[in-house]
PDB file of C-alpha atoms in Angstrom:
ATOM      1  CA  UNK A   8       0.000   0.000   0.000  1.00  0.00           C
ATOM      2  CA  UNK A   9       1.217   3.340  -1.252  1.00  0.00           C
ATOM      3  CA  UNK A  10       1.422   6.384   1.263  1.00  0.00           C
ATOM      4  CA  UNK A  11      -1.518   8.126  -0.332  1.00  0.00           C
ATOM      5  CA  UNK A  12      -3.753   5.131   0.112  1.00  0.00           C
ATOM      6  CA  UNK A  13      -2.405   4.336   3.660  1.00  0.00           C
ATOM      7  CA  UNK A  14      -3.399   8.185   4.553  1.00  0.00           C
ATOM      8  CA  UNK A  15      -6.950   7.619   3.390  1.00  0.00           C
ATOM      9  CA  UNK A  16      -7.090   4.507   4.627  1.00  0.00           C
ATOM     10  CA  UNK A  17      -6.221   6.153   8.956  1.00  0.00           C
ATOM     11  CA  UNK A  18      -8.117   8.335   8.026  1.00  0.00           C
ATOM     12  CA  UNK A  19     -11.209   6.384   7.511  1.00  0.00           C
ATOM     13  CA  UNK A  20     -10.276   4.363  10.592  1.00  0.00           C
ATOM     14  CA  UNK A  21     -10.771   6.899  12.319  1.00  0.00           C
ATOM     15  CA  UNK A  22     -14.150   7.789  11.545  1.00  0.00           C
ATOM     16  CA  UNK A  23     -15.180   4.279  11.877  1.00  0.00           C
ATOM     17  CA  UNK A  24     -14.107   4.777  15.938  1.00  0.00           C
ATOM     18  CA  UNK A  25     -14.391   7.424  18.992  1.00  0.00           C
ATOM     19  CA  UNK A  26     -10.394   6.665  19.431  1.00  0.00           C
ATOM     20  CA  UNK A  27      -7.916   4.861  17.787  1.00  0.00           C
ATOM     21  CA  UNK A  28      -4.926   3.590  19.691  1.00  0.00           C
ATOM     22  CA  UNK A  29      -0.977   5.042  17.620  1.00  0.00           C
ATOM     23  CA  UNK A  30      -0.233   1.022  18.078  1.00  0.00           C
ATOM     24  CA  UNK A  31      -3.592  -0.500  17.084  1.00  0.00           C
ATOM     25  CA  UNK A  32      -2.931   2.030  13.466  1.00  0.00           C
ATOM     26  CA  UNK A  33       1.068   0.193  13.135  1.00  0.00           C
ATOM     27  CA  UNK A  34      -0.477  -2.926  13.618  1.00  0.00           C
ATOM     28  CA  UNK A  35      -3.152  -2.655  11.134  1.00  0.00           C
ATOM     29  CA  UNK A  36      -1.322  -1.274   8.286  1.00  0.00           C
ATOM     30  CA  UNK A  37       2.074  -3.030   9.825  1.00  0.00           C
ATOM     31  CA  UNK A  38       4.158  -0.265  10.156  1.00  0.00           C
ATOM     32  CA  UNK A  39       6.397   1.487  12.539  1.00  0.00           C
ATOM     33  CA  UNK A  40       4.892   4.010  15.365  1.00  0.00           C
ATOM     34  CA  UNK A  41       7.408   6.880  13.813  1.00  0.00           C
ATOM     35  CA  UNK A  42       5.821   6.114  11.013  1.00  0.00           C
ATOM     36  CA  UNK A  43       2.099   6.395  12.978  1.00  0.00           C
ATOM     37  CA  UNK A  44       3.050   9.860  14.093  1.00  0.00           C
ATOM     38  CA  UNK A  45       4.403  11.203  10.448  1.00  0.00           C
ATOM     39  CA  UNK A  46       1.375   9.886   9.162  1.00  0.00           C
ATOM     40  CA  UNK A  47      -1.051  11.172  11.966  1.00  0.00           C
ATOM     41  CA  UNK A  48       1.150  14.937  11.157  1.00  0.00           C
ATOM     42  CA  UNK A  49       0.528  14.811   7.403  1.00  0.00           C
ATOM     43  CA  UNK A  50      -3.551  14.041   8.278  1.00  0.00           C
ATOM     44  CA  UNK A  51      -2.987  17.245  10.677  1.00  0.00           C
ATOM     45  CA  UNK A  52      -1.128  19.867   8.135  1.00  0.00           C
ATOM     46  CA  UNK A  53      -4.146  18.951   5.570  1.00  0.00           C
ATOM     47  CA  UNK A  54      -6.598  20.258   7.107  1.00  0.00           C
ATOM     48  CA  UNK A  55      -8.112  17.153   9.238  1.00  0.00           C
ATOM     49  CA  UNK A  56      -8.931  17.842  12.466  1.00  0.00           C
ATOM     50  CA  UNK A  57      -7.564  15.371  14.404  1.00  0.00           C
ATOM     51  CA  UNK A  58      -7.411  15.193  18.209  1.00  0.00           C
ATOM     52  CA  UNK A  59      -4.991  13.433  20.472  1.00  0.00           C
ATOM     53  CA  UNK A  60      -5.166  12.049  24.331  1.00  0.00           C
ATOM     54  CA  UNK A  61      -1.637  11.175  25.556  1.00  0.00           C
ATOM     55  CA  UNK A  62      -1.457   7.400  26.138  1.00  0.00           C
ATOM     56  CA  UNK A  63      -4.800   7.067  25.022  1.00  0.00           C
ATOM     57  CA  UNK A  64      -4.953   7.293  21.159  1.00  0.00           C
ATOM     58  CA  UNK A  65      -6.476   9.964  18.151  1.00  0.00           C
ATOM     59  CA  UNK A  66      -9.710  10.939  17.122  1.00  0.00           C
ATOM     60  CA  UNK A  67     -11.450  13.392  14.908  1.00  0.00           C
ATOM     61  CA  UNK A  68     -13.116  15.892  16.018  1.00  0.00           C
ATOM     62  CA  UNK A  69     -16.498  16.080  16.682  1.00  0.00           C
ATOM     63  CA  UNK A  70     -19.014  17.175  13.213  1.00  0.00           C
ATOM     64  CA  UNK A  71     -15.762  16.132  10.818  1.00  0.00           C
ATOM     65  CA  UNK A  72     -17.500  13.856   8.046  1.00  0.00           C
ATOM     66  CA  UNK A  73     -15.773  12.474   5.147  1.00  0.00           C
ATOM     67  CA  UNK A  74     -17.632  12.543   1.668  1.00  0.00           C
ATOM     68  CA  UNK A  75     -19.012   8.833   0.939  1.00  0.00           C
ATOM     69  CA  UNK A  76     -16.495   6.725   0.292  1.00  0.00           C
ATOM     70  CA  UNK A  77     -15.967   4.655  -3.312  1.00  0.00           C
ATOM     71  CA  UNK A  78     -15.532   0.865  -3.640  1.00  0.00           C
ATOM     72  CA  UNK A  79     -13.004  -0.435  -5.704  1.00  0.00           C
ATOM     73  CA  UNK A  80     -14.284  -4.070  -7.223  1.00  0.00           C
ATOM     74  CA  UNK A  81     -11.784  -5.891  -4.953  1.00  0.00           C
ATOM     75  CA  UNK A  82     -13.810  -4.361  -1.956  1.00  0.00           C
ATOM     76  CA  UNK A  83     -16.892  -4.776  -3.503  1.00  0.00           C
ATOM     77  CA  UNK A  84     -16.488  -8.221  -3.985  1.00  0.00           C
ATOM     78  CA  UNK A  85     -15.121  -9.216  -0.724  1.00  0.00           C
ATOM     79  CA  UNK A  86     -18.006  -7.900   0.585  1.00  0.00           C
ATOM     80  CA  UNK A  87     -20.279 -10.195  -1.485  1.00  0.00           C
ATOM     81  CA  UNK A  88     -18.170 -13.254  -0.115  1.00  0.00           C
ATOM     82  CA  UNK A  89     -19.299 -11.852   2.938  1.00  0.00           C
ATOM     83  CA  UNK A  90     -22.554 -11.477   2.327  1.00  0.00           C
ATOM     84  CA  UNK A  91     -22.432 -15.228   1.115  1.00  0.00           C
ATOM     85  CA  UNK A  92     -21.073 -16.891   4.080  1.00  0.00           C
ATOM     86  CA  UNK A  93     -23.827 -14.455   6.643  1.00  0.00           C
ATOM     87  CA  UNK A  94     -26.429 -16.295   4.607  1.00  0.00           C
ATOM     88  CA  UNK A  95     -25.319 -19.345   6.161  1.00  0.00           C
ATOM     89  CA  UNK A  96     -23.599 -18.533   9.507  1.00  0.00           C
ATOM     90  CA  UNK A  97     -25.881 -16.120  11.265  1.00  0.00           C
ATOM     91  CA  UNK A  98     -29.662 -16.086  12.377  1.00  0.00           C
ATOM     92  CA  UNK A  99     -32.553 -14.338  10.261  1.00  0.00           C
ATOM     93  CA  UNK A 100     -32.278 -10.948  12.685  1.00  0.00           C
ATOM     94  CA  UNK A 101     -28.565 -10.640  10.931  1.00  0.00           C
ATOM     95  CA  UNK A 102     -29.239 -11.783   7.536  1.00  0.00           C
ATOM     96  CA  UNK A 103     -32.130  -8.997   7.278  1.00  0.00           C
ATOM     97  CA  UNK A 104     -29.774  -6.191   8.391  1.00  0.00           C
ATOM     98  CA  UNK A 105     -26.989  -7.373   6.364  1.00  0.00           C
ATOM     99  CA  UNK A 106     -29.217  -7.518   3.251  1.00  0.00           C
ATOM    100  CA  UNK A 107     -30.683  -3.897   4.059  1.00  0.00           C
ATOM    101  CA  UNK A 108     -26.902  -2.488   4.744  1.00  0.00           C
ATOM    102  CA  UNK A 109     -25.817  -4.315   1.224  1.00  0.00           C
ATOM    103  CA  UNK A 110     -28.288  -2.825  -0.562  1.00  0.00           C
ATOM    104  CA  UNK A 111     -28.026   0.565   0.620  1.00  0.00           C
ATOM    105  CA  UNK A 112     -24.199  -0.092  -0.369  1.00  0.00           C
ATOM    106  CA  UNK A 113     -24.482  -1.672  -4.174  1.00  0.00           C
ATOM    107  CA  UNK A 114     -27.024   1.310  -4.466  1.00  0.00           C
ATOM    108  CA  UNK A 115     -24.083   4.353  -4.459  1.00  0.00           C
ATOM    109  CA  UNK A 116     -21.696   2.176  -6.626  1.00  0.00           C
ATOM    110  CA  UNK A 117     -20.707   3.056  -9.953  1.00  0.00           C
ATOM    111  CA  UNK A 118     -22.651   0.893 -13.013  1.00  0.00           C
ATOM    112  CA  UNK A 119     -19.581  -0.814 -13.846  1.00  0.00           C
ATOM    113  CA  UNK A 120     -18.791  -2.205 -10.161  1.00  0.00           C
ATOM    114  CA  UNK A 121     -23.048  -2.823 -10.087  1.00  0.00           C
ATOM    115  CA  UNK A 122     -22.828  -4.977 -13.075  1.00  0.00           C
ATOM    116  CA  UNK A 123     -19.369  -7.031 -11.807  1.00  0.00           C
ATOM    117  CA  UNK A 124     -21.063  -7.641  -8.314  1.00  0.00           C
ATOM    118  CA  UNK A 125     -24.199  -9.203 -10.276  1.00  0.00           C
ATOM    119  CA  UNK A 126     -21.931 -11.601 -12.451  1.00  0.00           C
ATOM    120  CA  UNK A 127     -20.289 -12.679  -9.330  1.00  0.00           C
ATOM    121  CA  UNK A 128     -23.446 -13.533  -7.650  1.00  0.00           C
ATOM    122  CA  UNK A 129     -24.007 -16.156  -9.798  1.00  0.00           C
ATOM    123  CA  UNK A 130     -20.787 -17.477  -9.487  1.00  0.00           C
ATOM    124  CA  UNK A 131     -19.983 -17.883  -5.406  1.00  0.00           C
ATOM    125  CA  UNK A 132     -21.875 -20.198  -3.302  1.00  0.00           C
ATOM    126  CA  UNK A 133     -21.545 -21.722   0.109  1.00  0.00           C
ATOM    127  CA  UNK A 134     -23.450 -25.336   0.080  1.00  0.00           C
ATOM    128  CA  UNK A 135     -24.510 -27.129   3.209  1.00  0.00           C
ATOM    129  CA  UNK A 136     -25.332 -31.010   3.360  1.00  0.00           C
ATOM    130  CA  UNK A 137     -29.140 -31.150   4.327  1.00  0.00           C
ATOM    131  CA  UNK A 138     -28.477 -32.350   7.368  1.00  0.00           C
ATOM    132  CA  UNK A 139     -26.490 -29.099   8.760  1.00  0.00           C
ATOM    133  CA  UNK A 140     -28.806 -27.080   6.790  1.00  0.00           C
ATOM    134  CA  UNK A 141     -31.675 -28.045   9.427  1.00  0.00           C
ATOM    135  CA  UNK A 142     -29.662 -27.908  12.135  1.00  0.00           C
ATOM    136  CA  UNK A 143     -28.026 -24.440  12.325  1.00  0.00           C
ATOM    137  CA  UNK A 144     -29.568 -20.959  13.806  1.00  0.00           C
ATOM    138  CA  UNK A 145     -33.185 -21.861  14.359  1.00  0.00           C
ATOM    139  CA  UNK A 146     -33.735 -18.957  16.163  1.00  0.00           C
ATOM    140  CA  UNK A 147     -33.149 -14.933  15.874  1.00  0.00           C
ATOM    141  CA  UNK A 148     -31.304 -13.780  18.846  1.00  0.00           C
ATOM    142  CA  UNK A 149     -28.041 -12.855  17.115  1.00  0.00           C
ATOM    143  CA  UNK A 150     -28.914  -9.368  17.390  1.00  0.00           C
ATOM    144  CA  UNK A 151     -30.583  -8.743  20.583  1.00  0.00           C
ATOM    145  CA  UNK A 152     -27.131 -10.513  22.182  1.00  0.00           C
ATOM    146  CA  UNK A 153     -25.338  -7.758  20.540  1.00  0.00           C
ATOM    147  CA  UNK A 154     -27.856  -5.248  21.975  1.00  0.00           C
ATOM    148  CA  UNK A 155     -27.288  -6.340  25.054  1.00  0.00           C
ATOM    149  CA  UNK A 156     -23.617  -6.784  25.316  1.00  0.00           C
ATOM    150  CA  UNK A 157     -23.507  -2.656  23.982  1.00  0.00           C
ATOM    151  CA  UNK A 158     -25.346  -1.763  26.532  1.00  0.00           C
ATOM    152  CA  UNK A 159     -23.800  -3.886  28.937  1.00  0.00           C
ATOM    153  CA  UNK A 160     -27.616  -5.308  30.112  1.00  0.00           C
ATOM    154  CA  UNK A 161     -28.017  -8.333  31.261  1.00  0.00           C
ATOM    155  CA  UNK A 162     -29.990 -11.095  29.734  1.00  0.00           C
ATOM    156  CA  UNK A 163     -32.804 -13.503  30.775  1.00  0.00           C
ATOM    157  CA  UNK A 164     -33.129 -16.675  28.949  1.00  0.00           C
ATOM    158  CA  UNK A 165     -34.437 -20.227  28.855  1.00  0.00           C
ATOM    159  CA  UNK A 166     -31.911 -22.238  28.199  1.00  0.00           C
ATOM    160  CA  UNK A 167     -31.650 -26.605  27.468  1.00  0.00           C
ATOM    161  CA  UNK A 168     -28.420 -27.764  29.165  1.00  0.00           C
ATOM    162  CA  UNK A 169     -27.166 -30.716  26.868  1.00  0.00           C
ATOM    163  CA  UNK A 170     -25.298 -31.725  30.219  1.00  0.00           C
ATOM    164  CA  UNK A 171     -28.237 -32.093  32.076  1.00  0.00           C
ATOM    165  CA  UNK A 172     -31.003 -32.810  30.048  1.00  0.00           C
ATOM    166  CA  UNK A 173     -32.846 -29.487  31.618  1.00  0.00           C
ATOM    167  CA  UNK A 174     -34.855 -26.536  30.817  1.00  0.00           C
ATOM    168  CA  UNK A 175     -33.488 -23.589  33.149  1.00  0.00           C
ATOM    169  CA  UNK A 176     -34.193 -19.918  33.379  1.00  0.00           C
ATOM    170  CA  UNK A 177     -31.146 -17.684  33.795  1.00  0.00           C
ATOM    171  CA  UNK A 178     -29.916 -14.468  34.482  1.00  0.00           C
ATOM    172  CA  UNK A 179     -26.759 -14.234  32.771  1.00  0.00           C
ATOM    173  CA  UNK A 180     -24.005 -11.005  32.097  1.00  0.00           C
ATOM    174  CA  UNK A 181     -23.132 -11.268  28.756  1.00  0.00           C
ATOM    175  CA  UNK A 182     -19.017 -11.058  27.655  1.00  0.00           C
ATOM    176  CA  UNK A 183     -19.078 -12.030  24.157  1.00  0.00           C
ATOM    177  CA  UNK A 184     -20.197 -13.671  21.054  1.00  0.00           C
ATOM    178  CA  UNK A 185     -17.899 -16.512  19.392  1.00  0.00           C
ATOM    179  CA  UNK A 186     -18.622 -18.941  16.332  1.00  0.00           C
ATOM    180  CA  UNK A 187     -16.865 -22.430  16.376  1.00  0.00           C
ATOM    181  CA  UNK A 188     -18.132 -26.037  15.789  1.00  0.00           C
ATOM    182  CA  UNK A 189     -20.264 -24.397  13.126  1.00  0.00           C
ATOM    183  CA  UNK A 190     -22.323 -22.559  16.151  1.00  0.00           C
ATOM    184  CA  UNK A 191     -22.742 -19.379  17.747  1.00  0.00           C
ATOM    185  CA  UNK A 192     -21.979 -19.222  21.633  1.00  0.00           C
ATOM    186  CA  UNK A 193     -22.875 -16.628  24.221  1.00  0.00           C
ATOM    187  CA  UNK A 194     -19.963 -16.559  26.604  1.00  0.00           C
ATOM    188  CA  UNK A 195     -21.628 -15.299  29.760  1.00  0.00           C
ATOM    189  CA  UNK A 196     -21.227 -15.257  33.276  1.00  0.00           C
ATOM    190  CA  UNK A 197     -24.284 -17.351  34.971  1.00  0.00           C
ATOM    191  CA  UNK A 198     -25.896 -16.114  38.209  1.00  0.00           C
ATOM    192  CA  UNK A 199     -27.510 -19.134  38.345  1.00  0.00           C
ATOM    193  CA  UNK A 200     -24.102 -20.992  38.267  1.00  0.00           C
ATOM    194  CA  UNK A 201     -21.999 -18.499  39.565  1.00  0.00           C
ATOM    195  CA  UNK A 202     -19.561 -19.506  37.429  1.00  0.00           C
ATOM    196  CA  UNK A 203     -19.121 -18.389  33.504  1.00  0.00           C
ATOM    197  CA  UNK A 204     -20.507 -20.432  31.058  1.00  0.00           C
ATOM    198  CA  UNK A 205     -20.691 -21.037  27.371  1.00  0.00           C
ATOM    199  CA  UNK A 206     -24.177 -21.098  26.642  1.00  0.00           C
ATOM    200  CA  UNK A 207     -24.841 -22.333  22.497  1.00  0.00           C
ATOM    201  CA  UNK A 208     -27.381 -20.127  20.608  1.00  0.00           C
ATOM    202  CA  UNK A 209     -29.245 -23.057  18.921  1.00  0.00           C
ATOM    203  CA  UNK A 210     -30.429 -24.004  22.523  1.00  0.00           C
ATOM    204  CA  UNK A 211     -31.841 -21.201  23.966  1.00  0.00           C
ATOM    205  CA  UNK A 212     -35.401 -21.398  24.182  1.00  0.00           C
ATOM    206  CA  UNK A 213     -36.235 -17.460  24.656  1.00  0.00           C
ATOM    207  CA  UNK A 214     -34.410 -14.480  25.145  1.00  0.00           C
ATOM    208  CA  UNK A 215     -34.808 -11.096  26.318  1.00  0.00           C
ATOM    209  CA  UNK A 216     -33.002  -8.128  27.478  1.00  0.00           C
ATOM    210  CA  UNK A 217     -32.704  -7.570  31.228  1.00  0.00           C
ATOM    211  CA  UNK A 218     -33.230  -3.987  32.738  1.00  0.00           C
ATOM    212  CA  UNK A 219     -30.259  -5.169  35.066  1.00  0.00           C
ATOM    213  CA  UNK A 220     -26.740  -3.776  34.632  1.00  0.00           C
ATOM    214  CA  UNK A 221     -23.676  -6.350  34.461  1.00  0.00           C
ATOM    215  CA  UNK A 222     -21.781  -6.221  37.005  1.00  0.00           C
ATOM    216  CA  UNK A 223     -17.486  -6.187  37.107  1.00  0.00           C
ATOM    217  CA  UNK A 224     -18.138 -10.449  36.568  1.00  0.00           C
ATOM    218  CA  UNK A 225     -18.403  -9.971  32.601  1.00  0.00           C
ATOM    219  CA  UNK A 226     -15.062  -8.089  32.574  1.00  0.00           C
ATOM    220  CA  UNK A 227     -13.327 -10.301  31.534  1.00  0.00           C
ATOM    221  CA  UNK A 228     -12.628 -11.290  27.606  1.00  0.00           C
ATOM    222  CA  UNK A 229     -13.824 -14.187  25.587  1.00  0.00           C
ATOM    223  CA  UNK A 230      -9.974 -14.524  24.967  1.00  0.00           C
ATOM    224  CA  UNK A 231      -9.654 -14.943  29.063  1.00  0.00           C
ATOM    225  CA  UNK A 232     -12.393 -17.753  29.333  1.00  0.00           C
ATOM    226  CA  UNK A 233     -10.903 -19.633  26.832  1.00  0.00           C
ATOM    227  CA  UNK A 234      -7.369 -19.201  27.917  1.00  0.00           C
ATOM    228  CA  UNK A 235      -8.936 -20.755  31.626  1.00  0.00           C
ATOM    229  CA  UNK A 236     -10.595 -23.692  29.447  1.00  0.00           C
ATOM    230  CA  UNK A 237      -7.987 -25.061  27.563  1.00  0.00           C
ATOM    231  CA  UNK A 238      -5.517 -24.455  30.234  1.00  0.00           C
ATOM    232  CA  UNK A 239      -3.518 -27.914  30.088  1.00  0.00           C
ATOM    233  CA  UNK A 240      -3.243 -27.876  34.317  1.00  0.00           C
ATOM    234  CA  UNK A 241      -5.383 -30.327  35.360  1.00  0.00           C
ATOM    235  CA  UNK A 242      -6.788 -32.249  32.413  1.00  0.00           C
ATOM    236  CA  UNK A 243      -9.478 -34.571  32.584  1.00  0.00           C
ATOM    237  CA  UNK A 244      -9.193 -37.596  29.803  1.00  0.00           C
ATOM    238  CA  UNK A 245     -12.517 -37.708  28.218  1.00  0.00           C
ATOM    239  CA  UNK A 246     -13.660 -40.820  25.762  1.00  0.00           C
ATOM    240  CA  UNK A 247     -16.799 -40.816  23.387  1.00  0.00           C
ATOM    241  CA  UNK A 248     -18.179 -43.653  21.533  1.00  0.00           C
ATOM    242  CA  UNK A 249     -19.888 -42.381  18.529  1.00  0.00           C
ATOM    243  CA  UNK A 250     -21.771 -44.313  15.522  1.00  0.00           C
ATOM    244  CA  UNK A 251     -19.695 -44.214  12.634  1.00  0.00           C
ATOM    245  CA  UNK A 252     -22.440 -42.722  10.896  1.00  0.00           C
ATOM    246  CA  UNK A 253     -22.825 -39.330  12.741  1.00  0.00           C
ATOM    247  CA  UNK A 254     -19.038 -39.068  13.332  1.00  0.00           C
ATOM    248  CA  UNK A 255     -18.466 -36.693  10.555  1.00  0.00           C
ATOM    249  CA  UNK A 256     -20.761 -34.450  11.961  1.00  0.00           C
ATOM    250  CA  UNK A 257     -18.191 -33.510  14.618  1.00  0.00           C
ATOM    251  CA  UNK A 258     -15.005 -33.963  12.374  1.00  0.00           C
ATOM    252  CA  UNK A 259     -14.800 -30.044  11.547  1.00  0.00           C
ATOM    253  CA  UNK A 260     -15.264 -29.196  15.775  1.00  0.00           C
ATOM    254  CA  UNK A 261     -13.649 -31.778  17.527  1.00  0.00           C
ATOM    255  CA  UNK A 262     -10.458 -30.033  17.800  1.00  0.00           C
ATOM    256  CA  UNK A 263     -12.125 -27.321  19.861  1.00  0.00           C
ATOM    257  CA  UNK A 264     -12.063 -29.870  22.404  1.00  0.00           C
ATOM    258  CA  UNK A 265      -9.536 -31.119  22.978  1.00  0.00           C
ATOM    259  CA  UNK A 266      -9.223 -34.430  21.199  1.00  0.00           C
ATOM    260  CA  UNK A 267      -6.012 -35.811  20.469  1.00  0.00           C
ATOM    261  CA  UNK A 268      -6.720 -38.994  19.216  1.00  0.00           C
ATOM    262  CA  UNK A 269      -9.199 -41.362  17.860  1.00  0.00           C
ATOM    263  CA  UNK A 270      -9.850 -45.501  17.068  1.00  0.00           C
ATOM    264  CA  UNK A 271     -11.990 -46.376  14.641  1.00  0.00           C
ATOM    265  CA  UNK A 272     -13.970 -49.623  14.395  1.00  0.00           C
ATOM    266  CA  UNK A 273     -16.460 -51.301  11.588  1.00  0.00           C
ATOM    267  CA  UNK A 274     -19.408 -49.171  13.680  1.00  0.00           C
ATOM    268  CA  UNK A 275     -17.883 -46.870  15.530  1.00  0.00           C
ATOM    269  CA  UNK A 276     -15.363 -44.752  16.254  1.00  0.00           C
ATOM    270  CA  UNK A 277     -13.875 -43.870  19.640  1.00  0.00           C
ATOM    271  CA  UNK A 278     -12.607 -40.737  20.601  1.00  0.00           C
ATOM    272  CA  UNK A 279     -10.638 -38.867  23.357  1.00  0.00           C
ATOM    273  CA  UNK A 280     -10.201 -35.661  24.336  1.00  0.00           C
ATOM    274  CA  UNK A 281      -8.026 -33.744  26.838  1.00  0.00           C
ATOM    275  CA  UNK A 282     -10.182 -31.474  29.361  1.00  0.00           C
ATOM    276  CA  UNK A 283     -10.169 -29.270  32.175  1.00  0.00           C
ATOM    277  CA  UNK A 284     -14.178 -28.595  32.229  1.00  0.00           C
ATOM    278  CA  UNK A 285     -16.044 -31.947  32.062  1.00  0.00           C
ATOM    279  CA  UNK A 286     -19.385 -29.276  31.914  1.00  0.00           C
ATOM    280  CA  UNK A 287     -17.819 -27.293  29.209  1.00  0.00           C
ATOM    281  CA  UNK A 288     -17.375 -30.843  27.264  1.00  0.00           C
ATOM    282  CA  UNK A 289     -21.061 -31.718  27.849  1.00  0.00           C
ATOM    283  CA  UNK A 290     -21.968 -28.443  26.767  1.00  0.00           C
TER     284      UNK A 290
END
């Protein structure tokens, strides 16, 4: 990336955020912090009106808009890639908003980027076996999570524990949203359990927005729970007997688990896994 584009490119970082960290802008465009500051300088002797908070980061001034910005057909078209896969890996309640925010998008782009973005289309796909087809997001609370967690509410919902084999009604303080084993997860600290648990999307019966404020329990970062979880102090060995015939189901997510090896039999196939949570397994 030449300078010119790297200059445009801060500077629309910035408007996309109230503050932007001098190390969070290296990292991004992997360059040096001297660099940062020259940059940040030549924004500032421009014109822009760019504010600074010492050891906090830079901003731009409050009623500073940039004119809309243009798509090149690279951009265009990763967007439509990412359009593809929300199709498949989010609820209805995101698909709807994505679709609206795409449209409003393809609507201010030049005829020639318009008419590459429509031969694309019918080009990229993302194909499901039938089976996963009926089994992912069957219900619409991508987006109310995400309400929540903003305005750091707490939710109430009714959730089946797999471990269990229970309906229970829960107060949780949400920390985070993460997608693996082909699911969404709520990472959320349980009043119930007073404890943090990952509750999956797919079995949460109903869900609603809590008038109550988290409390200083969801401080901590989805990259924090996890780090706890597949801490390798104090493994557990785990082994699962599955029908050969469902096994593949889980051959994508396993790893998220902790398995480390498997044996495999005319039927069946028999797998272990390495754990700290036997819950978190169940789960």
């Amino acid at each position: 990336m030449n300078r010119t584009d790297r200059l445009s490119a801060i500077l629309i970082l910035l408007q996309t955020k109230k503050i932007v960290k001098a190390s969070d802008i290296a990292e991004r465009f992997e360059i040096s912090l001297r660099t940062v500051y020259r940059d940040i300088k030549a924004l500032d002797e421009a014109g822009v009106p760019i504010g600074a908070e010492a050891g906090v980061g830079y901003y731009l001034v409050e009623g500073y808009h940039l004119p809309p910005v243009m798509f090149t057909p690279e951009e265009a078209g990763s967007l439509l890639i990412a359009g593809k896969l929300v199709q498949y890996f989010s609820d209805e309640s995101v698909r709807q908003n994505f679709n609206m925010a795409s449209d409003k998008i393809k609507s201010v782009l030049p005829e020639g980027h318009q008419e590459f973005l429509g031969e694309m289309e019918q080009h990229v796909h993302v194909f499901h076996t039938p089976a996963e087809k009926s089994e992912i997001f069957t219900n619409n609370f991508l987006t109310r999570v995400q309400k929540a967690i903003s305005a750091k509410k707490c939710i109430a919902l009714n959730y089946f524990s797999q471990y269990r084999k229970e309906d229970t009604c829960r107060i949780v303080e949400p920390i985070g949203l993460c997608f693996y084993g082909f699911k969404w997860h709520l990472i959320a600290y349980c009043q119930l359990r007073r404890d943090y648990r990952d509750f999956r999307l797919d079995r949460v019966k109903s869900l609603e927005i809590d008038a109550q404020t988290i409390s200083s329990k969801a401080g901590i970062s989805i990259s924090d729970y996890f780090s706890y979880h597949w801490n390798e102090e104090d493994l557990m060995q785990v082994t699962v007997r599955f029908d050969k015939s469902i096994s593949r189901n889980i051959a994508n997510s396993k790893y998220y688990f902790g398995f480390y090896e498997e044996e495999q039999y005319q039927n069946e196939i028999i797998m272990r896994f390495a754990v700290n949570d036997i819950e978190y397994m169940g789960n």
